[in-house]
Coordinates of C-alpha atoms and ligand atoms in Angstrom, one line a residue:
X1 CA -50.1 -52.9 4.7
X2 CA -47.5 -55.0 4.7
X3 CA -46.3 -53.6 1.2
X4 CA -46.2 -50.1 2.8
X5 CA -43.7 -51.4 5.9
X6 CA -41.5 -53.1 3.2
X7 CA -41.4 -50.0 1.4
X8 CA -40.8 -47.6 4.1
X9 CA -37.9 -49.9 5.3
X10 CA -36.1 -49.8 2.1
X11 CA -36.7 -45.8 1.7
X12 CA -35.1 -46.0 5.3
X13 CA -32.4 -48.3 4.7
X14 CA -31.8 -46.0 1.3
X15 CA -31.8 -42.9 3.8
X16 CA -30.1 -44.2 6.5
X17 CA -26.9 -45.3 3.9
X18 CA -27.3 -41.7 1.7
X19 CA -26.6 -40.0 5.3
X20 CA -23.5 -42.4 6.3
X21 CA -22.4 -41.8 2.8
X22 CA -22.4 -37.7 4.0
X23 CA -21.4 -38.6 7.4
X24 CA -18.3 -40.4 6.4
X25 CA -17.8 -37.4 3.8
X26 CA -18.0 -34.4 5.9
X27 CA -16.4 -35.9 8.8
X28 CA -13.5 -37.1 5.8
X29 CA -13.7 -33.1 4.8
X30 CA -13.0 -31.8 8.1
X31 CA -10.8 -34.2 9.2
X32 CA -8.6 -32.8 5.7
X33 CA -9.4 -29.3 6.2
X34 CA -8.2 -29.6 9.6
X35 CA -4.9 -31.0 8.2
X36 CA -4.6 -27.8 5.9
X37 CA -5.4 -25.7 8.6
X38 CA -2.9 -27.3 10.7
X39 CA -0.2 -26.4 7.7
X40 CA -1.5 -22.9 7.1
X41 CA -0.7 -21.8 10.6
X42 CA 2.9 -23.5 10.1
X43 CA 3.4 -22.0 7.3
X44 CA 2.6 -18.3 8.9
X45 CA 4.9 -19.2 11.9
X46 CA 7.5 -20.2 9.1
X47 CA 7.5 -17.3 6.6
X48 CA 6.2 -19.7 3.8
X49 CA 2.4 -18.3 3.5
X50 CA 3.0 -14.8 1.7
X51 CA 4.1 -15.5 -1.4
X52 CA 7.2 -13.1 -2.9
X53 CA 6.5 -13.4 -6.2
X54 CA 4.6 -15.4 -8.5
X55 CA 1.7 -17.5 -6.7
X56 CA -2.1 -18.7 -7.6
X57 CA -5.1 -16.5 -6.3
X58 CA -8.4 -19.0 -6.3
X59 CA -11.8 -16.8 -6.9
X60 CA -13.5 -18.5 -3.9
X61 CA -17.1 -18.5 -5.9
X62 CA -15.7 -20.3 -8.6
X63 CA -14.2 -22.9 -6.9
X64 CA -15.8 -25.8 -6.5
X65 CA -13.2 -28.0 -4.6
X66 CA -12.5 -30.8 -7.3
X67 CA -8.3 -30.9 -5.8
X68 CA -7.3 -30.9 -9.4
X69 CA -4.7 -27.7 -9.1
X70 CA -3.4 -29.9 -6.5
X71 CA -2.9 -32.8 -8.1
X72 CA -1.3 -30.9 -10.8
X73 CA 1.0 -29.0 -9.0
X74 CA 4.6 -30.5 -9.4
X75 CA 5.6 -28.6 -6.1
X76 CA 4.8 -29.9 -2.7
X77 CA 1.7 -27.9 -0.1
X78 CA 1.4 -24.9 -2.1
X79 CA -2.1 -25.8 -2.4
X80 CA -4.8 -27.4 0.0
X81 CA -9.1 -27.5 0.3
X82 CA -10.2 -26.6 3.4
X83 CA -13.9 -27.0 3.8
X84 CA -14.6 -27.3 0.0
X85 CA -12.3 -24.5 -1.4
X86 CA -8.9 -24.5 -2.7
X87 CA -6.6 -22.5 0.0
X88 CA -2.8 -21.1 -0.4
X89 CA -0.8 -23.2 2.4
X90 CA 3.3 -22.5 1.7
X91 CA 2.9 -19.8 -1.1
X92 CA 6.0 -18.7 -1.4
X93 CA 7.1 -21.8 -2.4
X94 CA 5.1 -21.8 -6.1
X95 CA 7.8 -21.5 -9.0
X96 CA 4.9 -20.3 -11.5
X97 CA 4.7 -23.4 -13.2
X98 CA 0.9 -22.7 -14.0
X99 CA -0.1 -25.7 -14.3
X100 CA -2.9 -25.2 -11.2
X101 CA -4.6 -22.4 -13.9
X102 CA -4.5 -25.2 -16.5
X103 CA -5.9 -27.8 -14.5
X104 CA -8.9 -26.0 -12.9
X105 CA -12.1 -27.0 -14.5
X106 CA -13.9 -23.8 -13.4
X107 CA -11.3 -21.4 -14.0
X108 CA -11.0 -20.0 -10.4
X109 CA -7.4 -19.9 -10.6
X110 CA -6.1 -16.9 -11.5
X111 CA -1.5 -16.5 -11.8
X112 CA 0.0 -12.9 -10.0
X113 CA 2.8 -11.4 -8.9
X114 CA 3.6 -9.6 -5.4
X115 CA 0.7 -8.8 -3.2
X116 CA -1.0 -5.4 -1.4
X117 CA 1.6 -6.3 1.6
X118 CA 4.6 -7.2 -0.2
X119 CA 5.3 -5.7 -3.9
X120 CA 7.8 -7.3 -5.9
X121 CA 10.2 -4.6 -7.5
X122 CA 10.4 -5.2 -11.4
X123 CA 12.5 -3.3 -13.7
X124 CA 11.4 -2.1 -16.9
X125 CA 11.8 -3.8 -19.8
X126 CA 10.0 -2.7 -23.1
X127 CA 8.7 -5.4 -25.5
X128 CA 12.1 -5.9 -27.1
X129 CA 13.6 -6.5 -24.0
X130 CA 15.6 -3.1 -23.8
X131 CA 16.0 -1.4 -20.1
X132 CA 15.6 2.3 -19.8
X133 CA 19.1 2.2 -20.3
X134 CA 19.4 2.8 -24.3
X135 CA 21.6 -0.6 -25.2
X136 CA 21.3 -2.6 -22.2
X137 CA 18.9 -5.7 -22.0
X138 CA 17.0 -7.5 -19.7
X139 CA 16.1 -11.5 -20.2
X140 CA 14.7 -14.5 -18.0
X141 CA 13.5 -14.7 -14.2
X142 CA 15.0 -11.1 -13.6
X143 CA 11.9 -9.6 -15.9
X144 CA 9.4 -11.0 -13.7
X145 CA 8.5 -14.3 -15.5
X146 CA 9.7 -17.7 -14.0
X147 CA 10.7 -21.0 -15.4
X148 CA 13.5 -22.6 -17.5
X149 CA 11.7 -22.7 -20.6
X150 CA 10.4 -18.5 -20.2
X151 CA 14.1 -18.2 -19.6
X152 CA 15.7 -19.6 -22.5
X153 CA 12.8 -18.3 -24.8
X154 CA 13.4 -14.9 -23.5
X155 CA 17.2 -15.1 -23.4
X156 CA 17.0 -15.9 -27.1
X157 CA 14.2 -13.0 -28.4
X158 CA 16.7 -10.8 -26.6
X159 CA 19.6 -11.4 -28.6
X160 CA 17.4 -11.5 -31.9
X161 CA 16.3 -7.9 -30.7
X162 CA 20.2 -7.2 -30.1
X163 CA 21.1 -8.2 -33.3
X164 CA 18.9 -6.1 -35.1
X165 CA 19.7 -2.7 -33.2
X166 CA 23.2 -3.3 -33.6
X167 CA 25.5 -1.2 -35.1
X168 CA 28.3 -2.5 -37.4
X169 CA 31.1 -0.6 -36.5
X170 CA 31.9 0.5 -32.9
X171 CA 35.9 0.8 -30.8
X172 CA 34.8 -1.7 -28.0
X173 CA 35.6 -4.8 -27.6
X174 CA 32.6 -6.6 -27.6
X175 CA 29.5 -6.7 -29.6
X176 CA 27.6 -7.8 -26.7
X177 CA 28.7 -9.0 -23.1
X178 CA 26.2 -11.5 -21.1
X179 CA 25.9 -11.4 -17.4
X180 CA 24.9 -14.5 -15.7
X181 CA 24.9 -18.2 -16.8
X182 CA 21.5 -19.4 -16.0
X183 CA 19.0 -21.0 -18.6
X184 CA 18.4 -17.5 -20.4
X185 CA 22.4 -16.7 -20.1
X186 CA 22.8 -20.0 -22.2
X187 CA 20.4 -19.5 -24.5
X188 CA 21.3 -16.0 -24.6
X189 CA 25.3 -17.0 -25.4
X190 CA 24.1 -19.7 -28.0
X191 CA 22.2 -17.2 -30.1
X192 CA 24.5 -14.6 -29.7
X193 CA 26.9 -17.6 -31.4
X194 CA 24.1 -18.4 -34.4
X195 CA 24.6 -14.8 -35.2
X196 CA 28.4 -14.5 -35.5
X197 CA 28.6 -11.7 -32.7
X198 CA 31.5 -11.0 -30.7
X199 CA 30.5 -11.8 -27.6
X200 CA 31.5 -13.0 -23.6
X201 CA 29.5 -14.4 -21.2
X202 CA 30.3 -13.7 -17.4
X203 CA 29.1 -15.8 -14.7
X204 CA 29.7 -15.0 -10.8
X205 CA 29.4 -18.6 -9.9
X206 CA 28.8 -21.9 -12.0
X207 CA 27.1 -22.3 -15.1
X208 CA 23.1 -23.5 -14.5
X209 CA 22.3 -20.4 -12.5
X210 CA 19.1 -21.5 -10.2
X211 CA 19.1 -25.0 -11.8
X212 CA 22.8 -25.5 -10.3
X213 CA 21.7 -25.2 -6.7
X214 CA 18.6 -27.2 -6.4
X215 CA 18.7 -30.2 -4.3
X216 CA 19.8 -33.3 -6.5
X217 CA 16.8 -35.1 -5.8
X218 CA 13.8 -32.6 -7.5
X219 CA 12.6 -33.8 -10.6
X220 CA 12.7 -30.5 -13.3
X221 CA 9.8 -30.3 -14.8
X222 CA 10.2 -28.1 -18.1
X223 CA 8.2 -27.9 -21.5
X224 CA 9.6 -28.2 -24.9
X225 CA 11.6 -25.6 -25.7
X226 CA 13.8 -24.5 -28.6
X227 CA 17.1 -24.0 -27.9
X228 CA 19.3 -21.9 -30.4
X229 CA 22.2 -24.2 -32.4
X230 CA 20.3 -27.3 -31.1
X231 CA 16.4 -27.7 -32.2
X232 CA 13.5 -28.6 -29.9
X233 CA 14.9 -30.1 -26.0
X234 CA 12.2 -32.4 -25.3
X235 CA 13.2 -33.1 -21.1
X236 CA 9.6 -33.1 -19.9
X237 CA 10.8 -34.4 -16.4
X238 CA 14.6 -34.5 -16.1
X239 CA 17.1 -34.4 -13.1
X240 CA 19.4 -31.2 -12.7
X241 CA 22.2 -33.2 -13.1
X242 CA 21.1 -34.2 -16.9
X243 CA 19.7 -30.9 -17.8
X244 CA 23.1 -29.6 -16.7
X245 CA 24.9 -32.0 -18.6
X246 CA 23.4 -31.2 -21.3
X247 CA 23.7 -27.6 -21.2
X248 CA 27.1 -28.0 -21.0
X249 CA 27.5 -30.5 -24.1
X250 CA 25.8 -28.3 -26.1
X251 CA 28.0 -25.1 -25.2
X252 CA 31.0 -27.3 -25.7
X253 CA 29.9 -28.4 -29.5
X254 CA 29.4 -24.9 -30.4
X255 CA 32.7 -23.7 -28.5
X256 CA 31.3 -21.3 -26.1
X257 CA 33.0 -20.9 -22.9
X258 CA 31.6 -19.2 -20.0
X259 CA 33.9 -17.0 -18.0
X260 CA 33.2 -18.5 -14.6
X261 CA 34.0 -16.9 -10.9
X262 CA 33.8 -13.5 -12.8
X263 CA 31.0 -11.7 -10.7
X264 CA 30.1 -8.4 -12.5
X265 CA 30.2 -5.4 -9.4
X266 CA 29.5 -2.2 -12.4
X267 CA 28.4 -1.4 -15.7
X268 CA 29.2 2.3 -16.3
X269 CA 28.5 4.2 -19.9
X270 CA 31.8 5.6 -21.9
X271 CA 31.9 7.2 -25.1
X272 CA 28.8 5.8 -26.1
X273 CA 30.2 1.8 -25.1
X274 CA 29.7 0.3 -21.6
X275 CA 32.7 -0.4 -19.6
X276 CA 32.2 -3.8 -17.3
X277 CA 34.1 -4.2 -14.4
X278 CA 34.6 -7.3 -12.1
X279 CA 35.1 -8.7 -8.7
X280 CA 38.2 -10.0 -10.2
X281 CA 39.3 -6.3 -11.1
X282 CA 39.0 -7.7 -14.9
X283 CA 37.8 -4.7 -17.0
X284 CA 35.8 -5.1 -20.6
X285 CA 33.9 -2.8 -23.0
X286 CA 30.9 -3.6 -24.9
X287 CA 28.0 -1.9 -27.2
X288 CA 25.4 -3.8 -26.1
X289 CA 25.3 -5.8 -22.6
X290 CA 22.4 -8.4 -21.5
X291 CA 21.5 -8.9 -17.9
X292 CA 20.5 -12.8 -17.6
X293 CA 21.0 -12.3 -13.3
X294 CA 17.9 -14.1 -12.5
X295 CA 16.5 -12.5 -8.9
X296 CA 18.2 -14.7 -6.4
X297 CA 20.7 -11.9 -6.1
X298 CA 25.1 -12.4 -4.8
X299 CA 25.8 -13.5 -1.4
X300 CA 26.7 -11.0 0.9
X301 CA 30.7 -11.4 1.1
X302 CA 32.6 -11.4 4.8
X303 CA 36.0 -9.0 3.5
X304 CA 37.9 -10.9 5.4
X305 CA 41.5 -12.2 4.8
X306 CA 41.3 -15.6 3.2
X307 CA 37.5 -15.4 1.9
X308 CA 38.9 -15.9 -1.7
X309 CA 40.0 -19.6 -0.7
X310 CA 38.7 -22.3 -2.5
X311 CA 37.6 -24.2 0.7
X312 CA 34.8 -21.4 1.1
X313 CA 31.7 -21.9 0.1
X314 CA 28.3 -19.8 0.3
X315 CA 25.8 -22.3 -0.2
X316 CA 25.8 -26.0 0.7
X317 CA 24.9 -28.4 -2.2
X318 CA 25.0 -32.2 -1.5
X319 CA 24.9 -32.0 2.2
X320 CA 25.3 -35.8 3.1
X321 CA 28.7 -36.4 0.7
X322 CA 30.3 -34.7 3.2
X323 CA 31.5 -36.7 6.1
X324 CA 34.8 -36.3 8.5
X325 CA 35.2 -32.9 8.1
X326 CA 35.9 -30.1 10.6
X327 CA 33.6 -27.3 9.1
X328 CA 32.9 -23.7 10.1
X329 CA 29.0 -21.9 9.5
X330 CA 29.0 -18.5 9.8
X331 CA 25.5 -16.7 10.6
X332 CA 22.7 -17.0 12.4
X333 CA 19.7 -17.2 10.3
X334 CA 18.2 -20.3 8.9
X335 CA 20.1 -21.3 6.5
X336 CA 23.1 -20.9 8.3
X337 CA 21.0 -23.2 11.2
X338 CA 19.8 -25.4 8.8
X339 CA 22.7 -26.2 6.7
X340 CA 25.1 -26.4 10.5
X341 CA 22.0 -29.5 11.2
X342 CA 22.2 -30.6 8.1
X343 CA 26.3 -31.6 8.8
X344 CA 26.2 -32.0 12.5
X345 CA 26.0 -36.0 12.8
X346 CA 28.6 -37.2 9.8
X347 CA 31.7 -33.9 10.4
X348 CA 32.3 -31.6 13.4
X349 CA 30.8 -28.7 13.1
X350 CA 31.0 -25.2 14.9
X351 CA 29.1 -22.6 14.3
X352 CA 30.0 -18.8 14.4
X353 CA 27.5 -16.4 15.2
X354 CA 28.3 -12.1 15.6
X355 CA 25.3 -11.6 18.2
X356 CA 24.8 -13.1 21.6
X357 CA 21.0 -14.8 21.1
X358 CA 19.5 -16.5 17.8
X359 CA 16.8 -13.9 16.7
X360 CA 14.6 -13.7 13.7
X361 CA 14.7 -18.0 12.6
X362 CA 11.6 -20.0 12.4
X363 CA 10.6 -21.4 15.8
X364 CA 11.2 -24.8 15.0
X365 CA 15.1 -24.3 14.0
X366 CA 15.0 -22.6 17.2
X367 CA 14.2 -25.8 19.1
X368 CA 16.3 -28.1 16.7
X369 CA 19.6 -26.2 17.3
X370 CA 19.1 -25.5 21.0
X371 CA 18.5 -29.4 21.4
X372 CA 21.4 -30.0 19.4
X373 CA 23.8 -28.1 21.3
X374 CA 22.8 -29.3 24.3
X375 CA 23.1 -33.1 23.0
X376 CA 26.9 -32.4 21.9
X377 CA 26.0 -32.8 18.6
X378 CA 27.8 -29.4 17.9
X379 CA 29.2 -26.0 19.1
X380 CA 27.8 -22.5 19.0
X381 CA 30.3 -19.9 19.6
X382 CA 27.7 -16.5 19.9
X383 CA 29.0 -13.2 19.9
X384 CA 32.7 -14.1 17.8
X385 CA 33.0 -13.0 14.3
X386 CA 35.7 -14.4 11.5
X387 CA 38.8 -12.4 11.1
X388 CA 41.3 -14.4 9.3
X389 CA 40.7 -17.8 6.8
X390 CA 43.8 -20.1 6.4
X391 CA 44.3 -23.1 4.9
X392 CA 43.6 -25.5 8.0
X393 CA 42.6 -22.7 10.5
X394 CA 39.8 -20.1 11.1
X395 CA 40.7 -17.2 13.5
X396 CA 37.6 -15.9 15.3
X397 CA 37.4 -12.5 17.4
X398 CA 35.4 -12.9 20.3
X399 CA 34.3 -9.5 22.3
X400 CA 37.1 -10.3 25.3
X401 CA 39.1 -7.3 24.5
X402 CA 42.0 -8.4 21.5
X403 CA 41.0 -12.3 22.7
X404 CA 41.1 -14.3 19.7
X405 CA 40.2 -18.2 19.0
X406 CA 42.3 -20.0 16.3
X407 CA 40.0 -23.2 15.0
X408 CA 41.1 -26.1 13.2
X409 CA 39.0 -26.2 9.9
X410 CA 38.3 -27.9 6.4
X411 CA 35.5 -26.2 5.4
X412 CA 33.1 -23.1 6.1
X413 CA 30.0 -22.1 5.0
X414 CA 29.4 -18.3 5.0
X415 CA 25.2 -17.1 5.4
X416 CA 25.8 -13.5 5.5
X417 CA 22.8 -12.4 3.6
X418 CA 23.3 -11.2 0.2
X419 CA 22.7 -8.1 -2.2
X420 CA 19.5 -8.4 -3.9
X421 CA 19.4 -8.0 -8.0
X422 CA 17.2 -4.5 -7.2
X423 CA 20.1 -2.8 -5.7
X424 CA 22.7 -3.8 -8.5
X425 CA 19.8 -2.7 -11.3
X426 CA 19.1 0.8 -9.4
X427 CA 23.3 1.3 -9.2
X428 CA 23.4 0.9 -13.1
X429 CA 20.8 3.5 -13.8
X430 CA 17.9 0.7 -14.4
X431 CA 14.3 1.9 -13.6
X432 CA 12.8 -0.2 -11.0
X433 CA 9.0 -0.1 -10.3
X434 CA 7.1 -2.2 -7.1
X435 CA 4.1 -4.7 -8.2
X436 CA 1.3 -4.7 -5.4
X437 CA -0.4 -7.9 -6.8
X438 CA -0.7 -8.0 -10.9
X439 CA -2.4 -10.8 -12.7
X440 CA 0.0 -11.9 -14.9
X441 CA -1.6 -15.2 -16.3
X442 CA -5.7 -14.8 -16.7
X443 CA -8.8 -16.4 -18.2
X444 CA -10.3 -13.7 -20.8
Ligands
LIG501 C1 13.6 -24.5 -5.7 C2 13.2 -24.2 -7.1 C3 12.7 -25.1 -8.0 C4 12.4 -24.8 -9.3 N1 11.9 -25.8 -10.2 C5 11.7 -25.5 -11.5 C6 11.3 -26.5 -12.3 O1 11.1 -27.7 -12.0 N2 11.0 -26.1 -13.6 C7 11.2 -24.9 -14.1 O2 11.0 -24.6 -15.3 N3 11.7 -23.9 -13.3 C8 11.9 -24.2 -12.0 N4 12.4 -23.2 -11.1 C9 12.6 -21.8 -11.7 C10 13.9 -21.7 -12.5 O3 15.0 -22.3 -11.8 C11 14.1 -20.3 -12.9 O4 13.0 -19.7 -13.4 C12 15.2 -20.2 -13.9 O5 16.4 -20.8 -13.5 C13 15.5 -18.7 -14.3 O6 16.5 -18.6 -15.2 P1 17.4 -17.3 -15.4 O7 18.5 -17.6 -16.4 O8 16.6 -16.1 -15.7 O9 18.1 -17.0 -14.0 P2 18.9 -17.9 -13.0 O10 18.8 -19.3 -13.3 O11 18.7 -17.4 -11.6 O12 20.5 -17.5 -13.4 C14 21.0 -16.3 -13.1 C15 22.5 -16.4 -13.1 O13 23.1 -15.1 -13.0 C16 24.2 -15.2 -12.1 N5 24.5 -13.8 -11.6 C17 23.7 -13.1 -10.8 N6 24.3 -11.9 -10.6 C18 25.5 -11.9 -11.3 C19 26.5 -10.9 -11.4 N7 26.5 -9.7 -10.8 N8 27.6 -11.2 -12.2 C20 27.6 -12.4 -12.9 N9 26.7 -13.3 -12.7 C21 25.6 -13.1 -12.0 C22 23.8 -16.1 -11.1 O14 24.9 -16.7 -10.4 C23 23.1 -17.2 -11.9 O15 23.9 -18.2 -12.3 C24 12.7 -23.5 -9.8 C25 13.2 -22.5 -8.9 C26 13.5 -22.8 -7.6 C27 14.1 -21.8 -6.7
LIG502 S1 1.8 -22.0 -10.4 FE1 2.8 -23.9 -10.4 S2 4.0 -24.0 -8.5 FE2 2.5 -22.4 -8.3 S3 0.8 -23.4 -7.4 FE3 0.4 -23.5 -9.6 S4 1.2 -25.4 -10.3 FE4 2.1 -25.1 -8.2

C-alpha cells in the first residue's frame, strides 16, 4: 500500500511538472505570437506587410516553427511565429538574401517575386542578358534578382555576352556605354576594361548605386564574389563605407572613371548605333549600351529656378552631422516627414508642403509631426509651393494671389516622388511584362 501512494505521488509530481513545463510554454507561445500579431497589424497600418518584390512564402504544413529563418535572417521583423508557424510581419522589407530558404530544416520556405495583388513589372531579358531591343542589355537588380553579389555576377556575364556579339568595326563613338554605377555598373565597367573595349560609364548620382544611400550603420552582408581585374572579394560582413572604398580603389587602379551627375533621360536608335542623351544636354553614340539602373528609379525633379544648386539634395544621408542649419523639406509624404523629424532638434527646419492637409502618410508620422509643430520644434507652411532657389534664400508661392514668402535657407531636401525604372524601359522601346507571384528560388 504504501508502495502504491509513493508511486502515485511521484507519477503526480512527474505530471504535475510535465504540465507546468506546457503551461509555461504555451503561455510563453502566446505571449510571442501576441507580440507578432501586435507587429503584423503595424505593419498593415504602415505599408510594410505586402511585399513589392522579392519576399519568403512559408508552406504552413511544412513548417514546424523551429525560428531558424529568423534567426538567419540578417534583416530585422520580416519574419515572426505566431502560434507555432513562421508568419511574414514587414515583408517588404526582405532584400532576397535567401538565407531564411537555406536555414529551414523542413523546407517550408519557398523565395518569389510580386504577389496576386501587387505584380512587379520585369522586363525581358533573354539568357544572355539582351533586351528585346537587338544590342541593348540588361544586368543587376533591374532584371529582377537582388543582392550585391547577383549584381556584380550579372554585370560581368553581360559584358562577356557583349563582347562576343560585338562587331569590330562600327562609326560610333563607343563600343559600349554603361548606365548606372551601382555594384553591376562596376563590375560591368571593369570587365568592359579586361576586354580592351571602348567604353563610358554614366551615373545620375554617386558611384555605389543602392549601397551609397544606406544608413551608415547596416552591416552589408554579401558572399564571395569575383570581381573582374581584381579576384575573389571576400567582405562577408562589411560597412558601406568600406565596400565603397573599395569599389572605388579598385576603379582607380584600373583607371576607370565614372561620369558622375550625368543622368541618362533617352536612348534612341540611329543608323544602326544608339544615340544617348543626358540631363546635362551631353550627347554620345554607342553600338552596344547596358542598363545597370537598378529599380529604385530618379527622383522626381521640382523645374524650378535654382534646383541645379549644389545645396539641393534629394535624399538625406547622415542625418545627425547636420546641425545649425536653416533647412527647407519639400513634400508631404513620409520621407519628406521623416527626414523634416529626423533634423528638427539640432537645425531649423521648415517644411513646405503644395496641399492644405497631410494625406496618404502612415498614422504614426501623422501624430509625430502634428506634435511637433505644435511643440515649436518646427514649421509647416501647407498649401506654398517653391518657385525660386538662391544661394541663402528659398522663395515660396503661397495661394494669396501673387503673395510670395522669401526664406532664409542653407539647405533643402526635395521628396517629390520620382520616375520609376518601368517608365524609362517602356520609353526606350524595352518590353515590360507584370509578375503576379513567381517562385523564383525553390526546393526541387
Ligand atoms: C535597405 C537595403 C539594404 C540592402 N542590404 C543588402 C545587403 O546587406 N547585402 C546585399 O547583397 N544586398 C543588399 N541590398 C540590395 C542591394 O543593394 C541591391 O541588390 C544592389 O545594390 C543592386 O545593384 P545594381 O547595380 O543592380 O543596382 P543599384 O545598386 O540600384 O544601382 C543602380 C544605379 O543606377 C543609377 N541610375 C538609375 N537610373 C539612371 C539613369 N537614368 N541614368 C544614370 N544612372 C542611373 C542609380 O543612381 C544607381 O546608382 C539592400 C538593399 C536595400 C534597399
Ligand atoms: S530572403 Fe533574406 S531578407 Fe528576405 S526574409 Fe529571407 S533571409 Fe530575410
Amino acid at each position: 500500500m504504501e508502495l502504491l501512494i509513493e508511486n502515485i505521488a511521484v507519477y503526480s509530481a512527474v505530471i504535475l511538472f510535465c504540465l507546468v513545463v506546457i503551461f509555461i510554454y504555451l503561455r510563453k507561445q502566446k505571449r510571442d505570437s501576441k507580440r507578432v500579431e501586435e507587429k503584423i497589424a503595424i505593419a498593415k497600418l504602415e505599408g510594410s506587410y505586402e511585399p513589392v518584390s522579392l519576399h519568403p512564402v512559408v508552406d504552413e504544413n511544412s513548417c514546424i516553427g523551429t525560428g531558424a529563418c529568423i534567426a538567419a535572417c540578417p534583416e530585422k521583423d520580416i519574419l515572426g511565429i505566431i502560434n507555432g508557424k513562421a508568419k511574414t510581419i514587414n515583408a517588404s522589407h526582405c532584400i532576397g538574401h535567401g538565407a531564411c530558404f537555406h536555414a529551414c530544416p523542413t523546407q517550408a520556405i519557398t523565395l518569389y517575386i510580386g504577389t496576386e495583388k501587387r505584380g512587379v513589372e520585369l522586363p525581358h531579358v533573354g539568357q544572355n542578358f539582351e533586351t528585346n531591343v537587338p544590342g541593348i542589355f540588361i544586368a543587376g537588380e533591374l532584371g529582377g534578382m537582388g543582392l550585391i553579389r547577383n549584381a556584380v555576377e550579372q554585370g560581368r556575364q553581360a559584358v562577356e555576352n557583349i563582347v562576343k556579339s560585338l562587331r569590330k568595326t562600327h562609326d560610333a563613338s563607343y563600343d559600349l556605354i554603361i548606365i548606372g554605377a551601382g555594384p553591376a555598373g562596376i563590375s560591368a565597367s571593369l570587365t568592359a576594361k579586361k576586354h580592351q573595349l571602348r567604353f563610358l560609364t554614366l551615373e545620375q548620382d554617386t558611384l555605389g548605386g543602392t549601397v551609397f544611400t544606406f544608413p551608415r550603420s547596416k552591416i552589408v552582408m554579401t558572399s564571395p564574389m569575383d570581381l573582374p581585374l581584381y579576384g575573389k572579394v571576400k567582405l562577408s560582413e562589411t560597412s558601406k563605407t568600406e565596400l565603397l572604398d573599395f569599389w572605388k580603389n579598385v576603379l582607380k587602379k584600373n583607371d576607370i572613371t565614372v561620369k558622375e551627375n550625368s543622368k541618362v533621360e533617352s536612348i534612341t536608335s540611329e543608323d544602326g548605333n544608339f544615340k544617348i542623351e543626358t540631363l546635362n544636354g551631353d550627347k554620345y553614340t554607342s553600338k552596344t549600351v547596358l542598363l545597370t539602373i537598378g529599380r529604385r528609379g530618379t527622383p522626381r525633379k521640382l523645374g524650378v529656378e535654382g534646383e541645379t544648386l549644389e545645396k539641393v539634395a534629394y535624399r538625406l544621408l547622415e542625418a545627425e552631422e547636420i546641425r545649425d542649419k536653416n533647412i527647407m523639406i519639400v513634400g508631404g509624404g513620409d520621407s519628406a516627414i521623416e527626414s523634416a523629424l529626423l533634423l528638427a532638434d539640432q537645425n531649423k527646419v521648415t517644411l513646405t508642403y503644395r496641399n492644405e492637409v497631410f494625406s496618404r502618410i502612415k498614422p504614426k508620422n501623422n501624430e509625430k509631426i502634428k506634435e511637433a509643430m505644435a511643440a515649436g520644434r518646427l514649421e509647416v507652411l501647407f498649401a506654398t509651393n517653391p518657385v525660386k532657389i538662391e544661394k541663402d534664400s528659398v522663395t515660396l508661392a503661397t495661394n494669396k494671389d501673387g503673395e510670395s514668402l522669401k526664406i532664409k535657407n542653407d539647405l533643402i531636401y526635395i521628396f517629390a516622388g520620382g520616375e520609376l525604372p518601368t517608365e524609362f524601359l517602356k520609353k526606350v522601346g524595352i518590353t515590360i511584362t507584370k509578375k503576379f507571384g513567381e517562385a523564383v528560388l525553390k526546393h526541387k
